[in-house]
Short mmCIF file of C-alpha atoms in Angstrom, two decimals:
data_model
loop_
_atom_site.label_atom_id
_atom_site.label_comp_id
_atom_site.label_asym_id
_atom_site.label_seq_id
_atom_site.Cartn_x
_atom_site.Cartn_y
_atom_site.Cartn_z
CA MET A 14 -67.14 51.13 -46.48
CA ASN A 15 -66.77 55.46 -46.10
CA HIS A 16 -69.27 56.77 -43.67
CA THR A 17 -68.08 60.12 -43.90
CA PRO A 18 -70.62 61.72 -46.00
CA ARG A 19 -73.32 60.31 -43.72
CA LEU A 20 -71.45 61.80 -40.63
CA ARG A 21 -71.29 65.39 -42.36
CA ALA A 22 -75.33 64.89 -43.41
CA ILE A 23 -76.06 64.42 -39.47
CA LEU A 24 -74.02 67.45 -38.72
CA SER A 25 -75.41 69.59 -40.79
CA CYS A 26 -78.88 68.33 -40.02
CA THR A 27 -78.07 69.44 -36.24
CA VAL A 28 -77.16 73.04 -37.75
CA LEU A 29 -80.51 73.28 -39.26
CA VAL A 30 -82.00 72.07 -36.03
CA VAL A 31 -80.33 74.87 -33.71
CA SER A 32 -80.53 77.72 -36.29
CA LEU A 33 -83.84 77.33 -38.03
CA GLY A 34 -85.84 74.86 -35.57
CA ALA A 35 -86.57 73.02 -38.21
CA SER A 36 -87.63 68.73 -38.24
CA ALA A 37 -84.74 66.35 -38.30
CA THR A 38 -86.58 65.03 -41.53
CA ALA A 39 -85.37 68.29 -43.65
CA CYS A 40 -82.04 66.16 -43.59
CA GLY A 41 -83.70 63.22 -45.36
CA GLY A 42 -83.90 62.65 -49.15
CA PRO A 43 -80.97 61.23 -51.54
CA ASP A 44 -78.07 61.82 -49.30
CA THR A 45 -79.53 59.12 -46.73
CA HIS A 46 -76.81 55.90 -46.36
CA PRO A 47 -78.08 52.74 -48.32
CA LEU A 48 -77.98 50.78 -45.29
CA SER A 49 -80.38 52.67 -43.41
CA ASP A 50 -83.33 51.48 -45.91
CA LYS A 51 -85.48 49.02 -45.10
CA PRO A 52 -84.12 45.84 -46.90
CA TYR A 53 -85.97 44.83 -50.00
CA ASP A 54 -87.39 41.06 -50.88
CA ALA A 55 -84.28 39.53 -52.59
CA ASP A 56 -86.60 36.69 -53.85
CA GLY A 57 -85.63 37.61 -57.56
CA GLN A 58 -81.98 37.58 -56.85
CA ILE A 59 -81.42 34.23 -54.76
CA VAL A 60 -81.71 30.95 -55.86
CA PHE A 61 -81.94 27.85 -53.39
CA SER A 62 -80.97 24.27 -54.21
CA VAL A 63 -84.02 23.01 -52.24
CA ALA A 64 -87.94 24.08 -53.23
CA PRO A 65 -89.77 25.89 -50.50
CA GLY A 66 -93.07 24.16 -49.01
CA GLY A 67 -91.82 21.05 -51.28
CA LYS A 68 -90.88 17.35 -51.01
CA LYS A 69 -88.77 16.53 -47.76
CA VAL A 70 -85.03 17.36 -48.83
CA ASN A 71 -82.61 14.64 -48.79
CA PRO A 72 -80.21 15.44 -45.84
CA ASP A 73 -77.57 13.47 -47.98
CA LYS A 74 -77.38 16.35 -50.48
CA PRO A 75 -75.80 19.55 -49.16
CA LEU A 76 -77.71 23.14 -49.23
CA GLU A 77 -76.82 25.69 -51.54
CA VAL A 78 -77.58 29.68 -51.89
CA ILE A 79 -76.67 30.97 -55.05
CA SER A 80 -76.86 34.98 -56.24
CA LYS A 81 -78.72 34.86 -60.14
CA ASN A 82 -76.56 37.76 -61.45
CA ARG A 83 -74.04 40.02 -60.32
CA ASP A 84 -76.32 43.04 -59.99
CA GLY A 85 -75.79 41.99 -56.06
CA ARG A 86 -74.11 39.67 -53.75
CA ILE A 87 -74.72 37.40 -51.02
CA THR A 88 -73.57 38.92 -47.56
CA ASP A 89 -74.50 36.31 -45.03
CA VAL A 90 -76.54 33.09 -44.74
CA THR A 91 -77.67 31.44 -41.41
CA ALA A 92 -79.03 28.06 -41.35
CA VAL A 93 -80.66 26.82 -38.25
CA ASP A 94 -82.61 23.75 -37.10
CA ALA A 95 -85.57 23.86 -34.61
CA GLY A 96 -83.25 22.78 -31.83
CA GLY A 97 -80.87 25.81 -32.32
CA HIS A 98 -78.17 24.41 -34.18
CA TYR A 99 -76.38 26.17 -36.85
CA LEU A 100 -75.38 24.58 -40.31
CA ALA A 101 -71.89 25.07 -41.22
CA GLY A 102 -71.45 26.78 -44.64
CA GLU A 103 -69.16 28.78 -46.68
CA LEU A 104 -69.44 31.61 -48.73
CA THR A 105 -67.54 32.35 -51.73
CA ALA A 106 -65.06 35.37 -51.76
CA ASP A 107 -67.05 37.21 -54.95
CA GLY A 108 -70.22 36.59 -52.75
CA MET A 109 -72.09 34.70 -55.48
CA ARG A 110 -72.71 31.21 -53.76
CA TRP A 111 -73.06 29.66 -50.24
CA HIS A 112 -72.87 25.75 -49.47
CA SER A 113 -73.03 23.68 -46.52
CA THR A 114 -70.12 22.13 -45.56
CA ALA A 115 -71.64 19.33 -42.60
CA PRO A 116 -74.13 17.12 -43.25
CA LEU A 117 -77.93 18.26 -42.97
CA ALA A 118 -79.61 16.49 -39.84
CA ALA A 119 -82.66 14.00 -40.75
CA GLY A 120 -85.95 14.59 -39.73
CA ALA A 121 -85.06 18.39 -39.05
CA ARG A 122 -86.52 21.76 -39.94
CA TYR A 123 -84.67 24.41 -41.38
CA THR A 124 -84.94 28.01 -41.36
CA VAL A 125 -82.30 29.97 -43.60
CA ARG A 126 -81.88 33.48 -43.89
CA VAL A 127 -79.74 35.19 -46.44
CA ALA A 128 -78.65 38.95 -46.50
CA THR A 129 -77.57 40.24 -50.07
CA GLU A 130 -76.93 43.90 -51.26
CA ASN A 131 -77.49 45.30 -54.81
CA GLU A 132 -74.76 47.30 -56.69
CA GLU A 133 -75.60 50.18 -54.72
CA GLY A 134 -74.81 48.96 -51.41
CA LYS A 135 -78.98 48.64 -50.33
CA PRO A 136 -79.30 45.37 -48.29
CA GLY A 137 -81.79 42.73 -49.19
CA SER A 138 -83.03 39.94 -47.31
CA ARG A 139 -84.61 36.33 -48.07
CA ARG A 140 -86.01 33.70 -45.98
CA LEU A 141 -86.57 30.21 -46.49
CA THR A 142 -88.06 27.12 -44.66
CA PHE A 143 -87.70 23.38 -45.41
CA ASP A 144 -87.95 20.19 -43.90
CA THR A 145 -85.51 17.13 -44.29
CA ALA A 146 -86.66 13.59 -44.83
CA LYS A 147 -86.62 11.24 -41.72
CA ALA A 148 -83.53 8.61 -41.61
CA LYS A 149 -84.06 5.20 -43.38
CA LYS A 150 -81.60 3.68 -40.97
CA THR A 151 -80.57 4.80 -37.51
CA LEU A 152 -77.58 3.67 -35.07
CA GLU A 153 -79.59 3.82 -31.33
CA VAL A 154 -77.41 4.28 -28.26
CA GLU A 155 -78.38 2.99 -25.03
CA PHE A 156 -76.68 4.63 -21.82
CA GLY A 157 -75.64 2.16 -18.58
CA PRO A 158 -75.98 1.44 -15.71
CA ASP A 159 -79.68 2.06 -15.17
CA ALA A 160 -80.27 5.14 -13.34
CA GLY A 161 -79.76 5.33 -9.45
CA THR A 162 -76.97 5.39 -6.95
CA TYR A 163 -73.75 4.28 -7.32
CA GLY A 164 -69.86 4.00 -5.95
CA VAL A 165 -67.25 6.29 -7.25
CA GLY A 166 -65.87 3.39 -9.61
CA GLN A 167 -68.94 2.96 -11.72
CA PRO A 168 -68.22 3.64 -15.32
CA VAL A 169 -71.06 5.33 -18.00
CA THR A 170 -71.51 2.79 -20.56
CA ALA A 171 -72.90 3.42 -24.05
CA SER A 172 -74.01 0.16 -26.14
CA LEU A 173 -74.62 0.84 -29.78
CA SER A 174 -77.21 -0.98 -31.82
CA GLU A 175 -74.93 -1.87 -34.69
CA PRO A 176 -71.06 -2.04 -35.04
CA VAL A 177 -69.23 0.98 -35.91
CA LYS A 178 -65.92 0.84 -37.21
CA SER A 179 -64.64 3.78 -39.26
CA LYS A 180 -62.60 6.68 -36.96
CA GLU A 181 -64.69 9.54 -38.86
CA ALA A 182 -68.04 8.06 -37.68
CA ARG A 183 -66.62 6.80 -34.13
CA ALA A 184 -65.60 10.82 -33.76
CA VAL A 185 -69.39 12.22 -34.65
CA ILE A 186 -70.54 10.07 -32.56
CA GLU A 187 -68.03 10.83 -29.46
CA ARG A 188 -68.91 14.55 -30.18
CA SER A 189 -72.56 14.00 -29.50
CA LEU A 190 -72.55 12.10 -26.38
CA THR A 191 -72.01 14.28 -23.12
CA VAL A 192 -71.09 13.31 -19.46
CA ARG A 193 -71.28 16.13 -17.11
CA SER A 194 -70.68 15.69 -13.30
CA THR A 195 -71.22 17.89 -10.47
CA PRO A 196 -69.09 18.87 -8.77
CA ALA A 197 -67.08 18.53 -11.85
CA ALA A 198 -64.48 15.56 -12.08
CA ASP A 199 -61.02 16.09 -13.63
CA SER A 200 -60.90 15.23 -16.97
CA GLY A 201 -62.79 12.35 -18.76
CA THR A 202 -63.50 10.84 -21.78
CA TRP A 203 -64.95 7.71 -23.36
CA HIS A 204 -62.83 4.62 -24.64
CA TRP A 205 -63.80 2.32 -27.55
CA VAL A 206 -63.92 -1.41 -25.65
CA ASP A 207 -65.07 -2.61 -28.90
CA ASP A 208 -66.88 -1.69 -32.11
CA GLU A 209 -70.48 -1.90 -30.13
CA THR A 210 -69.53 -0.68 -27.04
CA MET A 211 -67.78 2.76 -24.97
CA HIS A 212 -67.02 3.22 -21.33
CA PHE A 213 -66.95 6.88 -19.99
CA ARG A 214 -64.39 7.41 -16.73
CA PRO A 215 -62.68 10.45 -15.43
CA LYS A 216 -58.63 10.18 -14.53
CA GLU A 217 -59.52 9.64 -11.39
CA TYR A 218 -62.32 8.22 -9.45
CA TRP A 219 -65.89 10.11 -9.75
CA PRO A 220 -66.10 12.80 -6.91
CA ALA A 221 -67.75 11.62 -4.00
CA ASN A 222 -71.73 12.64 -3.55
CA SER A 223 -71.83 14.09 -7.00
CA LYS A 224 -74.44 14.04 -9.82
CA ILE A 225 -73.66 12.66 -13.32
CA THR A 226 -75.85 13.49 -16.40
CA VAL A 227 -75.38 11.63 -19.91
CA THR A 228 -76.94 13.18 -22.73
CA SER A 229 -76.89 12.57 -26.38
CA ASN A 230 -77.25 15.03 -29.26
CA LEU A 231 -76.79 12.56 -31.89
CA GLU A 232 -80.51 12.05 -33.14
CA GLY A 233 -80.64 13.28 -36.91
CA VAL A 234 -76.97 13.71 -37.23
CA LYS A 235 -75.10 11.99 -40.19
CA ILE A 236 -72.70 9.26 -38.79
CA GLY A 237 -71.95 7.43 -41.75
CA ASP A 238 -73.41 6.34 -45.42
CA LYS A 239 -76.90 6.57 -45.10
CA LEU A 240 -76.67 6.15 -41.31
CA TYR A 241 -78.16 8.88 -38.74
CA GLY A 242 -78.43 8.93 -35.14
CA GLY A 243 -81.35 7.91 -33.33
CA ALA A 244 -83.25 9.34 -30.34
CA THR A 245 -81.33 8.65 -26.68
CA LYS A 246 -83.09 8.54 -23.34
CA PRO A 247 -80.61 11.06 -20.76
CA LEU A 248 -79.39 8.91 -17.87
CA LYS A 249 -78.81 10.63 -14.18
CA LEU A 250 -76.64 8.92 -11.83
CA THR A 251 -75.94 9.70 -8.11
CA ILE A 252 -72.55 9.18 -6.76
CA GLY A 253 -72.26 7.89 -3.22
CA ASP A 254 -69.31 8.30 -0.54
CA ARG A 255 -66.10 7.31 -1.84
CA VAL A 256 -66.04 3.54 -0.22
CA GLU A 257 -62.98 1.32 -1.13
CA ALA A 258 -61.68 -2.12 0.03
CA ILE A 259 -58.51 -2.77 -0.04
CA THR A 260 -57.57 -6.88 0.33
CA ASP A 261 -53.92 -7.72 0.77
CA ALA A 262 -54.04 -11.41 -0.11
CA SER A 263 -50.47 -12.02 1.31
CA ALA A 264 -51.30 -10.55 4.88
CA HIS A 265 -54.60 -12.18 4.64
CA TYR A 266 -56.61 -8.83 5.53
CA MET A 267 -59.25 -6.79 4.10
CA THR A 268 -59.26 -2.89 5.01
CA ILE A 269 -62.39 -1.01 4.30
CA TYR A 270 -62.35 2.96 3.87
CA ARG A 271 -65.23 5.70 3.53
CA ASN A 272 -64.07 8.89 2.12
CA GLY A 273 -60.13 7.96 3.10
CA GLU A 274 -61.00 6.92 6.90
CA GLU A 275 -60.29 3.30 7.98
CA ILE A 276 -63.94 2.00 9.09
CA ASN A 277 -63.08 -1.65 9.50
CA SER A 278 -60.13 -4.15 8.92
CA ILE A 279 -61.66 -8.00 8.48
CA PRO A 280 -59.59 -11.13 8.65
CA VAL A 281 -59.85 -13.00 4.97
CA THR A 282 -58.90 -15.93 2.81
CA THR A 283 -58.17 -15.60 -0.93
CA GLY A 284 -57.28 -18.02 -3.66
CA LYS A 285 -55.00 -20.73 -2.94
CA PRO A 286 -52.32 -21.61 -5.33
CA GLY A 287 -53.40 -22.80 -8.71
CA PHE A 288 -56.84 -20.58 -7.98
CA SER A 289 -55.18 -17.43 -6.79
CA THR A 290 -57.45 -14.24 -6.62
CA ARG A 291 -56.97 -11.71 -9.57
CA ASN A 292 -55.03 -8.63 -8.46
CA GLY A 293 -56.00 -5.14 -9.41
CA ILE A 294 -58.95 -2.73 -9.27
CA LYS A 295 -62.80 -4.01 -9.32
CA VAL A 296 -65.90 -2.56 -9.19
CA VAL A 297 -69.04 -3.95 -7.47
CA LEU A 298 -71.36 -5.61 -9.83
CA GLY A 299 -74.23 -6.35 -7.34
CA LYS A 300 -75.05 -8.37 -4.42
CA GLU A 301 -76.89 -11.45 -3.79
CA TYR A 302 -78.22 -12.57 -0.11
CA PHE A 303 -77.73 -16.33 -1.41
CA VAL A 304 -75.90 -18.07 -4.16
CA ARG A 305 -75.90 -21.83 -4.86
CA MET A 306 -71.97 -22.01 -6.04
CA ARG A 307 -71.20 -25.05 -8.10
CA GLY A 308 -67.30 -25.77 -9.22
CA SER A 309 -68.79 -27.22 -12.53
CA THR A 310 -70.18 -24.08 -13.61
CA VAL A 311 -66.41 -22.43 -13.99
CA GLY A 312 -64.69 -25.54 -14.86
CA ILE A 313 -63.95 -26.98 -11.50
CA GLY A 314 -64.39 -30.43 -11.00
CA GLY A 315 -62.71 -33.64 -9.66
CA GLY A 316 -61.23 -33.40 -6.03
CA GLU A 317 -61.42 -29.56 -6.39
CA GLY A 318 -65.11 -29.74 -6.98
CA TYR A 319 -67.55 -28.15 -4.66
CA ASP A 320 -71.15 -27.55 -4.08
CA LEU A 321 -71.54 -25.03 -1.33
CA PRO A 322 -75.04 -22.49 -0.10
CA VAL A 323 -73.48 -19.30 -0.30
CA TYR A 324 -74.87 -16.33 1.70
CA TRP A 325 -73.99 -12.59 1.67
CA ALA A 326 -72.40 -12.45 -1.44
CA THR A 327 -70.83 -9.46 -3.44
CA ARG A 328 -70.10 -9.91 -6.76
CA VAL A 329 -67.08 -8.50 -8.19
CA THR A 330 -66.66 -10.28 -11.76
CA TRP A 331 -69.04 -12.01 -14.10
CA SER A 332 -66.93 -15.11 -14.29
CA GLY A 333 -67.99 -15.74 -10.45
CA GLU A 334 -65.68 -14.23 -8.40
CA TYR A 335 -67.69 -12.46 -5.01
CA VAL A 336 -66.67 -11.50 -1.51
CA HIS A 337 -68.89 -13.69 0.71
CA ALA A 338 -69.65 -15.36 3.72
CA ALA A 339 -67.46 -18.57 4.14
CA PRO A 340 -68.01 -20.43 7.56
CA TRP A 341 -66.23 -23.29 6.66
CA SER A 342 -62.77 -21.57 6.22
CA VAL A 343 -62.85 -19.13 9.36
CA GLY A 344 -59.90 -20.95 10.60
CA SER A 345 -57.74 -20.07 7.80
CA GLN A 346 -59.38 -16.43 7.83
CA GLY A 347 -56.40 -13.83 8.41
CA ALA A 348 -53.79 -16.69 8.10
CA ALA A 349 -53.67 -18.64 5.12
CA ASN A 350 -55.23 -18.81 1.53
CA VAL A 351 -57.42 -21.68 0.88
CA SER A 352 -60.69 -20.53 -1.55
CA HIS A 353 -61.09 -21.28 -5.19
CA GLY A 354 -60.39 -17.46 -5.70
CA CYS A 355 -63.17 -15.57 -3.76
CA THR A 356 -62.45 -13.56 -0.94
CA GLY A 357 -64.03 -15.42 2.28
CA MET A 358 -64.61 -13.82 5.80
CA SER A 359 -66.91 -15.09 8.69
CA THR A 360 -70.87 -14.75 8.22
CA GLY A 361 -70.66 -11.39 10.26
CA ASN A 362 -68.28 -9.87 8.44
CA ALA A 363 -69.87 -10.65 5.34
CA ALA A 364 -73.24 -9.41 6.37
CA TRP A 365 -71.51 -6.21 7.38
CA PHE A 366 -69.70 -5.76 4.31
CA PHE A 367 -72.99 -6.72 2.20
CA GLU A 368 -74.69 -3.64 3.81
CA THR A 369 -71.87 -1.28 3.77
CA ILE A 370 -70.86 -1.67 0.22
CA ASN A 371 -72.99 -0.71 -2.67
CA GLU A 372 -72.90 -1.21 -6.69
CA GLY A 373 -69.74 0.61 -8.43
CA ASP A 374 -67.87 0.66 -4.93
CA ILE A 375 -64.32 -0.48 -5.49
CA VAL A 376 -62.91 -3.78 -4.15
CA GLN A 377 -58.77 -4.02 -4.83
CA VAL A 378 -56.68 -6.73 -4.48
CA ILE A 379 -52.84 -6.73 -3.96
CA ASN A 380 -50.15 -8.76 -3.24
CA SER A 381 -51.67 -11.98 -4.93
CA ALA A 382 -50.08 -14.85 -7.14
CA GLY A 383 -52.93 -14.58 -9.64
CA ASP A 384 -53.17 -12.68 -12.90
CA TYR A 385 -54.12 -9.19 -12.99
CA MET A 386 -58.16 -8.39 -13.63
CA GLU A 387 -59.41 -8.30 -16.97
CA ASP A 388 -59.77 -4.67 -18.41
CA PHE A 389 -63.02 -5.45 -19.88
CA GLY A 390 -65.36 -8.48 -20.28
CA ASN A 391 -65.48 -9.83 -16.85
CA GLY A 392 -66.72 -6.89 -15.02
CA TYR A 393 -65.32 -3.33 -14.60
CA GLY A 394 -61.41 -3.36 -14.81
CA ASP A 395 -61.40 -0.13 -16.37
CA TRP A 396 -59.37 1.66 -13.48
CA ASN A 397 -56.57 -0.76 -14.27
CA VAL A 398 -56.04 0.92 -17.25
CA ASP A 399 -53.22 3.43 -17.24
CA TRP A 400 -54.50 6.93 -17.87
CA LYS A 401 -52.28 7.42 -21.15
CA ASP A 402 -53.52 4.47 -22.65
CA TRP A 403 -57.40 5.40 -21.57
CA ARG A 404 -57.35 7.97 -23.43
CA LYS A 405 -55.52 6.26 -26.76
CA GLY A 406 -58.90 4.40 -26.75
CA SER A 407 -60.83 7.91 -27.75
CA VAL A 408 -60.80 9.04 -31.63
CA LEU A 409 -61.30 12.59 -30.05
CA GLN A 410 -58.54 12.19 -27.57
CA ALA A 411 -55.91 10.15 -29.11
CA GLY A 412 -52.70 12.09 -29.75
CA LEU A 413 -53.71 15.01 -27.85
CA ARG A 414 -51.87 16.61 -25.09
CA GLU A 415 -53.57 15.85 -21.91
CA GLY A 416 -55.60 18.89 -20.88
CA SER A 417 -56.38 19.90 -24.24
CA SER A 418 -59.61 19.23 -26.01
CA PRO A 419 -60.86 18.70 -29.97
CA SER A 420 -61.27 22.30 -31.38
CA ASP A 421 -64.64 23.60 -30.92
CA SER A 422 -64.53 24.55 -34.96
CA ALA A 423 -64.83 20.89 -35.02
CA ARG A 424 -68.31 20.67 -33.28
CA LEU A 425 -70.79 18.76 -35.37
CA ARG A 426 -73.23 21.38 -34.77
CA PRO A 427 -72.26 24.30 -33.27
CA ALA A 428 -73.85 25.98 -30.67
CA ILE A 429 -75.78 29.35 -30.97
#
């Protein structure tokens, strides 16, 4: 648009003020640029696909804004919900029609502002507020673990109220779930364990003494056919020191480190032939002062059966692998592997370990004749998954070069 006439009018006005002392209003009138006028009410020019103040709108249907005739055109449309999230849309080249290109949120209130201009270039405006109907079917997400303090190996989990299989729906969910740590961790992404479970971990362990906040922006967001996200309670975790216990099964010793510094070395016994302890990185699941251990509960009977009172037991798998006091095998600790898969130590050492270790801390076994710790399903074997393979478990990260992230243009609800 050419602004030269307006510039000349301003210069002419200046000359008049200097020479004649006239008011600046002497330059008003027909030469005023049309954009300087107050926007006219474009109510008669614009038609919406939703009725103002009427029945709540079906969020499955797109929003449309249409210019009634070619005497004017639409120049801009913004639609934003009460949470400040903009609805993506597209305006035709001739300015006659705008339509949303992303689904409306369910149970939301939108404010739509439309800017227009007539054939003379004068600006007009139109405003509309409407509500969308609440979703009849919602997907609930529950974050884990419970709020509290954990070790650097603790993954964040997300449990879904029903299975989600399609890549498109999974992408919507991943975009809506945010995990932040302070100080920041090096990268990090969700991994789909199965159709109802997701785990989040960084490339390396969480930074020691960090704070983690997990939030969801999924409420009201369309996930799939008539399925929308429900409200999710945010989660806050505190990460403690970096505590790692490394058990060398062939050397029969466990070495414990705090923030990289060795703080203890303990003689142990691990699983004997046929019952070898699993190799790999395990995450402490909990601690129990007393456990009654019976071979029959894990399918061990006959001559290998046992029924023992066990104290100072630190659990590392759901199937019953513990680090615990084993006073009956003190003579073998530091020299031979004689257990049925647990890591045994003296009562005093087990009590020290129990008091030192916390849920989420790392217990790693190396040089055992046993199989590797399962990645999922028997505790947290997440850290045994190679980072490249971990990223493949994310719909958004699979196929992307490491260090890159999905384009902001793909965001479900662009920020203000």
